GROMACS .gro file of C-alpha atoms in nm:
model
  384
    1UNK     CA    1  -2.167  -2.233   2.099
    2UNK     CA    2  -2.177  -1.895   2.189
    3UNK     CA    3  -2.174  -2.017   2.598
    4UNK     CA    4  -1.909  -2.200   2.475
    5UNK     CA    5  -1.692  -1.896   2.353
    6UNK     CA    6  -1.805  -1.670   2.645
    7UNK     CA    7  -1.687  -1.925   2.873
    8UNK     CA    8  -1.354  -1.984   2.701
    9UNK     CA    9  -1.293  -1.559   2.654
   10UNK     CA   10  -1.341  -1.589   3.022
   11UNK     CA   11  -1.074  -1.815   3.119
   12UNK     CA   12  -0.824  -1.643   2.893
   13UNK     CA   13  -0.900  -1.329   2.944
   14UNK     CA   14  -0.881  -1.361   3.346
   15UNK     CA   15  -0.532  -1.536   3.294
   16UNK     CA   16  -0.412  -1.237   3.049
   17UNK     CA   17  -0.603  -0.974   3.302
   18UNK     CA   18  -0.328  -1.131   3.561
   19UNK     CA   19  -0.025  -1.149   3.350
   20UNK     CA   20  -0.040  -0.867   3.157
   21UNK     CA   21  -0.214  -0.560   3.341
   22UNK     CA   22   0.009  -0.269   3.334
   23UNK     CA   23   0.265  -0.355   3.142
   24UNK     CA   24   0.190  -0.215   2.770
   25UNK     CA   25   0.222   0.134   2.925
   26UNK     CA   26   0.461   0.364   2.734
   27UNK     CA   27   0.540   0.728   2.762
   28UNK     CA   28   0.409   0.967   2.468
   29UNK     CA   29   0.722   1.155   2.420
   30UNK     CA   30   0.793   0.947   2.135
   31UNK     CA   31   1.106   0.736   1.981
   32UNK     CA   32   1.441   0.894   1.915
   33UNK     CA   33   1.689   0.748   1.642
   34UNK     CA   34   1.988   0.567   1.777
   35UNK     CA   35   2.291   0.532   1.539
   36UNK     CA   36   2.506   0.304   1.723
   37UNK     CA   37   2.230   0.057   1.780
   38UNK     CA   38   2.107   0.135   1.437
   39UNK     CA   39   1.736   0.124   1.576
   40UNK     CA   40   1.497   0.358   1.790
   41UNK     CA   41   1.454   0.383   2.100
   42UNK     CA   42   1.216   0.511   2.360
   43UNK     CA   43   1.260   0.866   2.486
   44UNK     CA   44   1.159   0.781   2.811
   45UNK     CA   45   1.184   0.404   2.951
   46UNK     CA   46   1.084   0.464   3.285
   47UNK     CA   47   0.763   0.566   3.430
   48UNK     CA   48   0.896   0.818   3.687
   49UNK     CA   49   1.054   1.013   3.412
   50UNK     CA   50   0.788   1.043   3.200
   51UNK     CA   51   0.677   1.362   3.331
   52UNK     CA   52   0.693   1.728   3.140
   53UNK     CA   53   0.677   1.857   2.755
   54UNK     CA   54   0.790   1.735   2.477
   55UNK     CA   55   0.788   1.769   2.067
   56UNK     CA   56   0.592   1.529   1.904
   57UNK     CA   57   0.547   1.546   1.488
   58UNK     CA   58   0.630   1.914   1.547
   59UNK     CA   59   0.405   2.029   1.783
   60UNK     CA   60   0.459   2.066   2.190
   61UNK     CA   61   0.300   1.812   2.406
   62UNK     CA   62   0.272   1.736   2.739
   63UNK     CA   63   0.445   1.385   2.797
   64UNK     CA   64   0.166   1.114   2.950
   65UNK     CA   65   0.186   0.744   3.056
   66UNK     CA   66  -0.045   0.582   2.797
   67UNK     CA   67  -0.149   0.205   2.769
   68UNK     CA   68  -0.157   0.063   2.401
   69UNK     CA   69  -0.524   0.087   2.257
   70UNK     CA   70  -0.534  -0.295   2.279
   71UNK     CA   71  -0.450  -0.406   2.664
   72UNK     CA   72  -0.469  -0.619   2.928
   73UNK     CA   73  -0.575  -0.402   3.210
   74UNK     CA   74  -0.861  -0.517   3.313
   75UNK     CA   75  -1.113  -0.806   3.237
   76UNK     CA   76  -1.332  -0.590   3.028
   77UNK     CA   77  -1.038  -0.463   2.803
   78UNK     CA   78  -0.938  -0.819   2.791
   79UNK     CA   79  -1.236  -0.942   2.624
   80UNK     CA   80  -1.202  -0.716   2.394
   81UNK     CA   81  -0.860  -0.740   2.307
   82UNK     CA   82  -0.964  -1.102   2.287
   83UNK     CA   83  -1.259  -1.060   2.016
   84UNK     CA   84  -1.023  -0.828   1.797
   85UNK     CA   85  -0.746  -1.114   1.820
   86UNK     CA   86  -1.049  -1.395   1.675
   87UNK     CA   87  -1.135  -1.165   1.464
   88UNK     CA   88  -0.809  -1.135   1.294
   89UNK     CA   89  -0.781  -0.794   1.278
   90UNK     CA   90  -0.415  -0.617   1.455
   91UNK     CA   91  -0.303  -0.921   1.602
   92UNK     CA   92   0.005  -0.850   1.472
   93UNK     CA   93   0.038  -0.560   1.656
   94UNK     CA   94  -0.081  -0.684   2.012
   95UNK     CA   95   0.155  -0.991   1.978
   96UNK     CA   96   0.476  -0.738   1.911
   97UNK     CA   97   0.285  -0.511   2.240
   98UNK     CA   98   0.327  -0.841   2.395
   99UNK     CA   99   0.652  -0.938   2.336
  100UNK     CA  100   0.794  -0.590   2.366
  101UNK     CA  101   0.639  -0.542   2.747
  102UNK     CA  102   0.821  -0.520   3.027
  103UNK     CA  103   0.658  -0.457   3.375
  104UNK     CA  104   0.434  -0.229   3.579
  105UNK     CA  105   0.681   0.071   3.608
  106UNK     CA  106   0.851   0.069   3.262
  107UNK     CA  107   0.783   0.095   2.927
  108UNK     CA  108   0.829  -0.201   2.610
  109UNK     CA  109   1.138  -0.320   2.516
  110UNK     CA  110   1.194  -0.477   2.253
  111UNK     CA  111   1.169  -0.889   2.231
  112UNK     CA  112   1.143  -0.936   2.644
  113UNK     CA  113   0.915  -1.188   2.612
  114UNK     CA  114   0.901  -1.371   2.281
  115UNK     CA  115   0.738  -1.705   2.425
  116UNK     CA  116   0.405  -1.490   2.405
  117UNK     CA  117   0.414  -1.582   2.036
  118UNK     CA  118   0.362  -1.935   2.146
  119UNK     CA  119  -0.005  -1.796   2.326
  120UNK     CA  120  -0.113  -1.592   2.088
  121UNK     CA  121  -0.094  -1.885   1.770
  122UNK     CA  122  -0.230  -2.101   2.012
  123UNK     CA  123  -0.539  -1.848   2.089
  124UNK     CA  124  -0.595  -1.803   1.685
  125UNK     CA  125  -0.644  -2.143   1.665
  126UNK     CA  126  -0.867  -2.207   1.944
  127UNK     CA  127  -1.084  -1.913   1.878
  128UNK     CA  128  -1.057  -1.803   1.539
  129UNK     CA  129  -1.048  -2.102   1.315
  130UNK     CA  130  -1.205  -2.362   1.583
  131UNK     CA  131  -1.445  -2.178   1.822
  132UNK     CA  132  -1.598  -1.893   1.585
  133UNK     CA  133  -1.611  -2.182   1.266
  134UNK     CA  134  -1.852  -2.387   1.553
  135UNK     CA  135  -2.115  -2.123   1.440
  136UNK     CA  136  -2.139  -2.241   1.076
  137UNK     CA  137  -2.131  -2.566   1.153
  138UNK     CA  138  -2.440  -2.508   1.404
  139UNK     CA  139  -2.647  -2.332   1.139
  140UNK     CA  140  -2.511  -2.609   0.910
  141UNK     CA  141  -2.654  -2.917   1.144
  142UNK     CA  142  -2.956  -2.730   1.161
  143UNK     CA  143  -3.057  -2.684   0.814
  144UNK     CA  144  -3.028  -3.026   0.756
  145UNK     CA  145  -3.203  -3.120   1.048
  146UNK     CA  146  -3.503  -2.911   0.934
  147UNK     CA  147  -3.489  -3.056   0.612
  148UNK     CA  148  -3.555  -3.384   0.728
  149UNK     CA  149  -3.839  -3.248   0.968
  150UNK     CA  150  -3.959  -3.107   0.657
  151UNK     CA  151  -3.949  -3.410   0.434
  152UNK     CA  152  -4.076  -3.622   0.678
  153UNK     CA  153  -4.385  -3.425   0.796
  154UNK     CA  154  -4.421  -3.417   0.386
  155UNK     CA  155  -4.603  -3.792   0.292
  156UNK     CA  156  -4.685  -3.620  -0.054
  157UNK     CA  157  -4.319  -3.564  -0.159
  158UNK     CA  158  -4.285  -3.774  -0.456
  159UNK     CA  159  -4.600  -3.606  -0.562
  160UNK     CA  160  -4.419  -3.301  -0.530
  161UNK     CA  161  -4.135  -3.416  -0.705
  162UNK     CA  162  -4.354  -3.517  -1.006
  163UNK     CA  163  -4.515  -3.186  -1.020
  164UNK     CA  164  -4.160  -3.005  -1.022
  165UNK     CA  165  -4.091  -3.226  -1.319
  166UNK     CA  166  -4.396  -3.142  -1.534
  167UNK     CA  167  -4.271  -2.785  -1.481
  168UNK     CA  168  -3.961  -2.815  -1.573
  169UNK     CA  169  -4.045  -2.999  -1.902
  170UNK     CA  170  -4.288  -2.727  -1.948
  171UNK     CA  171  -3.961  -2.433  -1.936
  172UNK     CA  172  -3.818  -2.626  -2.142
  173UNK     CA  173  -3.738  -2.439  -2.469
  174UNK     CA  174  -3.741  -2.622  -2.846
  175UNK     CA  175  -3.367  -2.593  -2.975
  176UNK     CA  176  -3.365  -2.473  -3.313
  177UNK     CA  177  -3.224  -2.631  -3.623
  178UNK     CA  178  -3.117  -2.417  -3.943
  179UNK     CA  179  -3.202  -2.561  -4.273
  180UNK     CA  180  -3.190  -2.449  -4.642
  181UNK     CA  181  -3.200  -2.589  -5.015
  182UNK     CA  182  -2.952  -2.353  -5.117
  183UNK     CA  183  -2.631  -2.498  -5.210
  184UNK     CA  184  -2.424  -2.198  -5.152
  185UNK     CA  185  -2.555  -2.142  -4.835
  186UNK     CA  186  -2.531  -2.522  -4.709
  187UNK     CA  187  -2.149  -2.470  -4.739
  188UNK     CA  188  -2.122  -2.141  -4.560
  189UNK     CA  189  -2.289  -2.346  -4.280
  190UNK     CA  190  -2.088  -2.640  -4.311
  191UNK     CA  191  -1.803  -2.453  -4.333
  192UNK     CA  192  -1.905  -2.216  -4.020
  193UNK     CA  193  -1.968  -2.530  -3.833
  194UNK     CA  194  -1.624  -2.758  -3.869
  195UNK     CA  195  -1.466  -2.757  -3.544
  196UNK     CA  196  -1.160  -2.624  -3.712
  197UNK     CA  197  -1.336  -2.260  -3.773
  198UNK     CA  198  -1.439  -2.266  -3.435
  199UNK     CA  199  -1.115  -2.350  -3.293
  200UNK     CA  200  -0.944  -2.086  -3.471
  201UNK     CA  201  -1.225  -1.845  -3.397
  202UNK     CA  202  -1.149  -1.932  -3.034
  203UNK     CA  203  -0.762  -1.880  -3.081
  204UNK     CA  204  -0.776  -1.515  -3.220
  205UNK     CA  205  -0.959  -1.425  -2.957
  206UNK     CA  206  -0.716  -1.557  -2.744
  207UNK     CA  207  -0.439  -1.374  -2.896
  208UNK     CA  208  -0.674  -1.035  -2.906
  209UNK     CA  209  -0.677  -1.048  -2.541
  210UNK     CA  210  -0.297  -1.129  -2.538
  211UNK     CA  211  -0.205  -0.809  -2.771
  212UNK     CA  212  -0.405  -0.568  -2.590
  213UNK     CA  213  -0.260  -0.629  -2.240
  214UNK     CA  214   0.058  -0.529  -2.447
  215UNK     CA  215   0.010  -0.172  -2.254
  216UNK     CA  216   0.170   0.028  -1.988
  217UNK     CA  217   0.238   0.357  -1.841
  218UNK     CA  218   0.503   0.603  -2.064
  219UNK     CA  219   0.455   0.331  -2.348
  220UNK     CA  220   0.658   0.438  -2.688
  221UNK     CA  221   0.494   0.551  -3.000
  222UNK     CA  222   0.623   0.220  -3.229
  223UNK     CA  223   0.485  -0.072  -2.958
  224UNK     CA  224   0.160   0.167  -2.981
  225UNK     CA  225   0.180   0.140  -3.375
  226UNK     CA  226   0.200  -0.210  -3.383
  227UNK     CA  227  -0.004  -0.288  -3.119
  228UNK     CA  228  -0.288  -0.107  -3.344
  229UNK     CA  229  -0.221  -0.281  -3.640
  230UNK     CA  230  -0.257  -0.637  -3.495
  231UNK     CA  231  -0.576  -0.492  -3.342
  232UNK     CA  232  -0.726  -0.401  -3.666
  233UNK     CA  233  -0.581  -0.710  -3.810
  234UNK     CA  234  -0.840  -0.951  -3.582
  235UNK     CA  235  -1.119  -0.625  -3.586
  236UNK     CA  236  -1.152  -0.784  -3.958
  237UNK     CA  237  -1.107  -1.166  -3.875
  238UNK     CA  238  -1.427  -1.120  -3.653
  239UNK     CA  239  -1.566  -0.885  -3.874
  240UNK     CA  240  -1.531  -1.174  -4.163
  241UNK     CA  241  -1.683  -1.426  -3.920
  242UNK     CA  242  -1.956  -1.260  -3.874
  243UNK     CA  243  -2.028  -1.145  -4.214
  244UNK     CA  244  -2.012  -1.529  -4.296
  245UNK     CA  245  -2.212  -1.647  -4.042
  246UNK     CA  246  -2.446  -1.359  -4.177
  247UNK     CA  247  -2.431  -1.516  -4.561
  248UNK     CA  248  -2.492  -1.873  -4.376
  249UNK     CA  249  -2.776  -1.824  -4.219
  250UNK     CA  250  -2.899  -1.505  -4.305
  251UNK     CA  251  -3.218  -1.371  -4.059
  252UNK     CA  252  -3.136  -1.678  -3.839
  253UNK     CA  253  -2.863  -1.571  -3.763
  254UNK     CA  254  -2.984  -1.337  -3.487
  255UNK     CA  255  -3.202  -1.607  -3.305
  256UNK     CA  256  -2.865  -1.684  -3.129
  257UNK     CA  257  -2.735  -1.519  -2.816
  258UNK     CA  258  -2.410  -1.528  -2.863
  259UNK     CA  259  -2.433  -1.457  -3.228
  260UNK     CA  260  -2.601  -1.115  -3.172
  261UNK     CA  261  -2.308  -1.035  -2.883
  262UNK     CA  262  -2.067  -1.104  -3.150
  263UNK     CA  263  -2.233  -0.893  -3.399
  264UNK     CA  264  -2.263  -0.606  -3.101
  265UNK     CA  265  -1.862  -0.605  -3.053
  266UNK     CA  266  -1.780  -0.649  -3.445
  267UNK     CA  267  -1.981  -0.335  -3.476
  268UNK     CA  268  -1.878  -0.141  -3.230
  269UNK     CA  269  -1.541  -0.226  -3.281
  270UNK     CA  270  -1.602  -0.101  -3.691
  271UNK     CA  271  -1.803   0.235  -3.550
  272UNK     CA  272  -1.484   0.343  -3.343
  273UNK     CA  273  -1.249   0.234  -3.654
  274UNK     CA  274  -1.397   0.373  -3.956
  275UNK     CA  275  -1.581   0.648  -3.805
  276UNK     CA  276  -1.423   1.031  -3.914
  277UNK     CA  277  -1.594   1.189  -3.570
  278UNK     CA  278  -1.389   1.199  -3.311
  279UNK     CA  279  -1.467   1.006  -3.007
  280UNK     CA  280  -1.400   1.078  -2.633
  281UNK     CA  281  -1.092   0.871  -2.533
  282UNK     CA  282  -1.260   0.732  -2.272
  283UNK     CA  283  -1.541   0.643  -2.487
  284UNK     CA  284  -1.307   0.488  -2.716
  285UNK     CA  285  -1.091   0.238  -2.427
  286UNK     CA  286  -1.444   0.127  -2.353
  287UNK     CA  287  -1.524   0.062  -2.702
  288UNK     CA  288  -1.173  -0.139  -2.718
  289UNK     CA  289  -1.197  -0.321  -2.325
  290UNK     CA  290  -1.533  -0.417  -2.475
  291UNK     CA  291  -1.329  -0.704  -2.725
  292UNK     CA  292  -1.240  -0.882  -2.384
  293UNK     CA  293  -1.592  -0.970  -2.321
  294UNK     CA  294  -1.573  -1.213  -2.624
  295UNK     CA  295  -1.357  -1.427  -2.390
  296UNK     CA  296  -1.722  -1.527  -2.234
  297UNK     CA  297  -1.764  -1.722  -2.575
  298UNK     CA  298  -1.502  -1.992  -2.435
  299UNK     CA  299  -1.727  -2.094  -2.151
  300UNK     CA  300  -1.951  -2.153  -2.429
  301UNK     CA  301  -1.839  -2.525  -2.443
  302UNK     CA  302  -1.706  -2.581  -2.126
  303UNK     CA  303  -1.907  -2.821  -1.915
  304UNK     CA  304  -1.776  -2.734  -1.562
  305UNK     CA  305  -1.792  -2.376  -1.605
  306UNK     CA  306  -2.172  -2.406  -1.765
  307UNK     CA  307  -2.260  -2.605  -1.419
  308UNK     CA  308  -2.134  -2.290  -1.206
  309UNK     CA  309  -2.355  -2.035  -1.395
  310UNK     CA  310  -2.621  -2.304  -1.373
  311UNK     CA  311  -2.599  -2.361  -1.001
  312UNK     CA  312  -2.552  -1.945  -0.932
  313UNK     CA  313  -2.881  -1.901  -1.124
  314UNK     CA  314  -3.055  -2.158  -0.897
  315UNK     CA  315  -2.961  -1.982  -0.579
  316UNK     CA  316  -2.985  -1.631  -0.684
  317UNK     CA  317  -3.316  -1.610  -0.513
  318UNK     CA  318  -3.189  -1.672  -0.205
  319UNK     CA  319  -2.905  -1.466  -0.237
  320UNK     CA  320  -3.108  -1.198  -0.310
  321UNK     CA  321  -3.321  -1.248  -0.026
  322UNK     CA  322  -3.021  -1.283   0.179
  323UNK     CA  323  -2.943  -0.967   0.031
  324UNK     CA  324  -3.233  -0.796   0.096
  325UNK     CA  325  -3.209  -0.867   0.473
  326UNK     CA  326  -2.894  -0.782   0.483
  327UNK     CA  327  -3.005  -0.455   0.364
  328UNK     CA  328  -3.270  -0.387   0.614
  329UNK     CA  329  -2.940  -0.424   0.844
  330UNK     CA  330  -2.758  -0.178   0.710
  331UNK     CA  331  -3.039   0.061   0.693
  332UNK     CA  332  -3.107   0.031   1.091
  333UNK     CA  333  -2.725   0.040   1.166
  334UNK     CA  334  -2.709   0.354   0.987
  335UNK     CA  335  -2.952   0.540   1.096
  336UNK     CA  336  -2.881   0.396   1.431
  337UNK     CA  337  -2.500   0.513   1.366
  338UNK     CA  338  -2.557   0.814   1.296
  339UNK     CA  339  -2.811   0.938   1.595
  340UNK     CA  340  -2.526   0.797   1.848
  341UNK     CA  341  -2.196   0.932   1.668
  342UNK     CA  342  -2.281   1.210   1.401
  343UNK     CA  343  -2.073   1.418   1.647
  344UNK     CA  344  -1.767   1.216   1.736
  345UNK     CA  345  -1.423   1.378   1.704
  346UNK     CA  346  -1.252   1.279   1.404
  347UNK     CA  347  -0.908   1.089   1.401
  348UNK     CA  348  -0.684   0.924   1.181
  349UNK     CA  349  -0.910   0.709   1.092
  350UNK     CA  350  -1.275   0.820   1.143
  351UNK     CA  351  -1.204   1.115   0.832
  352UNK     CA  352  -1.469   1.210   0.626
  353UNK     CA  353  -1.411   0.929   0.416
  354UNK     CA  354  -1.555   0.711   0.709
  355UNK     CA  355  -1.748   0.866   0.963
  356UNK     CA  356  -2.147   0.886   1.075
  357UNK     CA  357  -2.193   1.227   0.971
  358UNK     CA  358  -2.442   1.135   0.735
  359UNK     CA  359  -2.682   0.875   0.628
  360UNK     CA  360  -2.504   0.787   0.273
  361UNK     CA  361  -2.177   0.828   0.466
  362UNK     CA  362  -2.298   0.618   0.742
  363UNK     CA  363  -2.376   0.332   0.563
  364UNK     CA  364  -2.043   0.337   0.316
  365UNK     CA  365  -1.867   0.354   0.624
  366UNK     CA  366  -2.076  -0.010   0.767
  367UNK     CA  367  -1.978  -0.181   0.475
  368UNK     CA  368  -1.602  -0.081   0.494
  369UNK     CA  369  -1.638  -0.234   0.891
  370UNK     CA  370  -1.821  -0.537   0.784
  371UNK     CA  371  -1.510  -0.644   0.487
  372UNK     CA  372  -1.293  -0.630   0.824
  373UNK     CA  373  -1.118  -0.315   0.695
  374UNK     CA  374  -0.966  -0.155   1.000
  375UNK     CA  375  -1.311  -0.188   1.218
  376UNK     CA  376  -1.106  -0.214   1.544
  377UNK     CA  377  -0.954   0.148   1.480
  378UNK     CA  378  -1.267   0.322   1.412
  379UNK     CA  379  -1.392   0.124   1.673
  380UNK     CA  380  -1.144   0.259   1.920
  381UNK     CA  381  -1.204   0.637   1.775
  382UNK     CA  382  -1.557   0.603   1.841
  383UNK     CA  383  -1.437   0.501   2.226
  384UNK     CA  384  -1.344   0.857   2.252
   0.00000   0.00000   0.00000
């Protein structure tokens, strides 16, 4: 596959090479604003011209003929320009180069050529979503294919199979029942189980979650008043619940999961209510964002969303090996990053928000390039 892409950047980037060198040249003296045309325009269009001094974002310059970052002029640039295009990153902004250039001796104006929007969909296609997608489908083919190397060279699979099944009947954990002789009690439980108490249960904390995003910027005093009151008005429907559920099944109670996370958020929620000290506000919006997390209690029930978690718990070992080599990546990059560019000018980009100054800064500044965010520009920085 990747022959297959080095082959193909080839071709295209020979053909581009030979229509395109020299003509995303423009002169640095910068755009002026044209009224009658209601658009700007270059100061300088022609190469010839572009020669002198000139005021750019306040500050004297000397004028210089200057190719976009992203060219065509030669077969190395090319490729390059190429892997930034399948890459998805500025393509935008070479394609409007593109269709802006003019020739050898003068600079871009605008929509010359707009049939080079025709090549550049027809290169994302070929190379972004067909040729660089080959590569998962590679490491896809051969997964399975050592699978079935692996099963086969295996003749004692199904005992395998019968010893993964004793262990998993041995995990398996005894669900507990609640029972009582007390009459009072057998009602509270009754009544805590009916699928109508649940199902109300369920709807306040639907509507919790609905009142509290009742909140914005430079809200008024009387929206913030009754906002509050509705708040404290389900603070005590939970706080009932629970208390009931307490009466039902008294110590038992807290053999439950989600019981004890209930009993958490009721009593935080009754700490930063009744309590005469005064809290930090911040301490007290996390005390109040905290209610939301009772929204988990609907996935309780719901089959589809149970088989997610269950499925993310059974590859979280991988993914934290994955993770872990991903991390030994970083670490090498970094270091690596900063011994070759510690010293590098900085730009508009490369600020000391993102730079290889430092170790710590180094590797923030790998994980901002590996989300795809702006890579090409620091990228081109670092050229310097």
């Amino acid at each position: 596959v990747a022959g297959c892409i080095i082959f193909f950047c080839s071709i295209v980037a020979i053909l581009c090479t030979q229509l395109f060198k020299g003509t995303m040249f423009a002169c640095s003296a910068g755009e002026d604003w044209n009224p009658a045309l209601k658009m700007w325009e270059q100061h300088i269009w022609v190469r010839t011209a572009c020669i002198g001094s000139t005021v750019v974002d306040g500050e004297m310059t000397m004028t210089a003929w200057e190719s976009a970052d992203q060219n065509f002029d030669n077969f190395l640039n090319s490729m390059l320009t190429l892997f930034e295009i399948f890459a998805l990153e500025a393509w935008p902004d070479i394609m409007i180069n593109l269709v802006d250039a003019t020739d050898v001796n003068h600079g871009p104006s605008r929509n010359n050529q707009p049939s080079v929007i025709f090549l550049m969909v027809l290169l994302i296609l070929l190379g972004s979503f067909f040729l660089l997608n080959l590569f998962v489908g590679v490491i896809v083919t051969a997964y399975n294919e050592a699978q079935r190397i692996e099963s086969e060279a295996n003749p004692e699979e199904e005992e395998v199979s019968h010893t993964d099944a004793l262990q998993l009947v041995m995990e398996c954990k005894p669900i507990r029942v609640f029972h009582t002789d007390n009459f009072l009690q057998q009602r509270f439980v009754l009544f805590t189980r009916h699928p109508k108490f649940e199902i109300s249960i369920m709807a306040c904390i639907l509507l919790n979650v609905l009142v509290m995003c009742v909140d914005w910027e430079g809200i008024d005093d009387d929206t913030v008043a009754i906002t509050g009151v509705i708040n404290s008005i389900f603070m005590w429907i939970f706080t009932a619940e629970c208390a009931v559920k307490l009466v039902a099944l008294d110590k038992h109670y807290f053999f439950d999961a989600w019981n004890v996370f209930d009993f958490v958020v009721v009593a935080a929620s009754l700490i930063e209510s009744l309590s005469s000290v005064d809290f930090n506000p911040t301490l007290v919006r996390i005390f109040r964002v905290f209610r939301l997390a009772r929204l988990l209690k609907l996935t309780r029930n719901a089959k589809g969303i149970q088989a997610l978690v269950a499925t993310f718990e059974a590859t979280l070992p991988s993914l934290v090996h994955v993770g872990l080599l991903l991390l030994i990546f970083f670490f090498m990059y970094a270091v690596l990053g900063v011994q070759l560019f510690c010293n590098v000018q900085r730009g508009e980009t490369l600020t000391r928000h993102a730079d290889f100054s430092s170790f710590g800064s180094s590797l923030f500044t790998l994980f901002r390039l590996t989300t795809g965010e702006n890579w090409n520009v620091v990228m081109h920085e670092l050229m310097v």
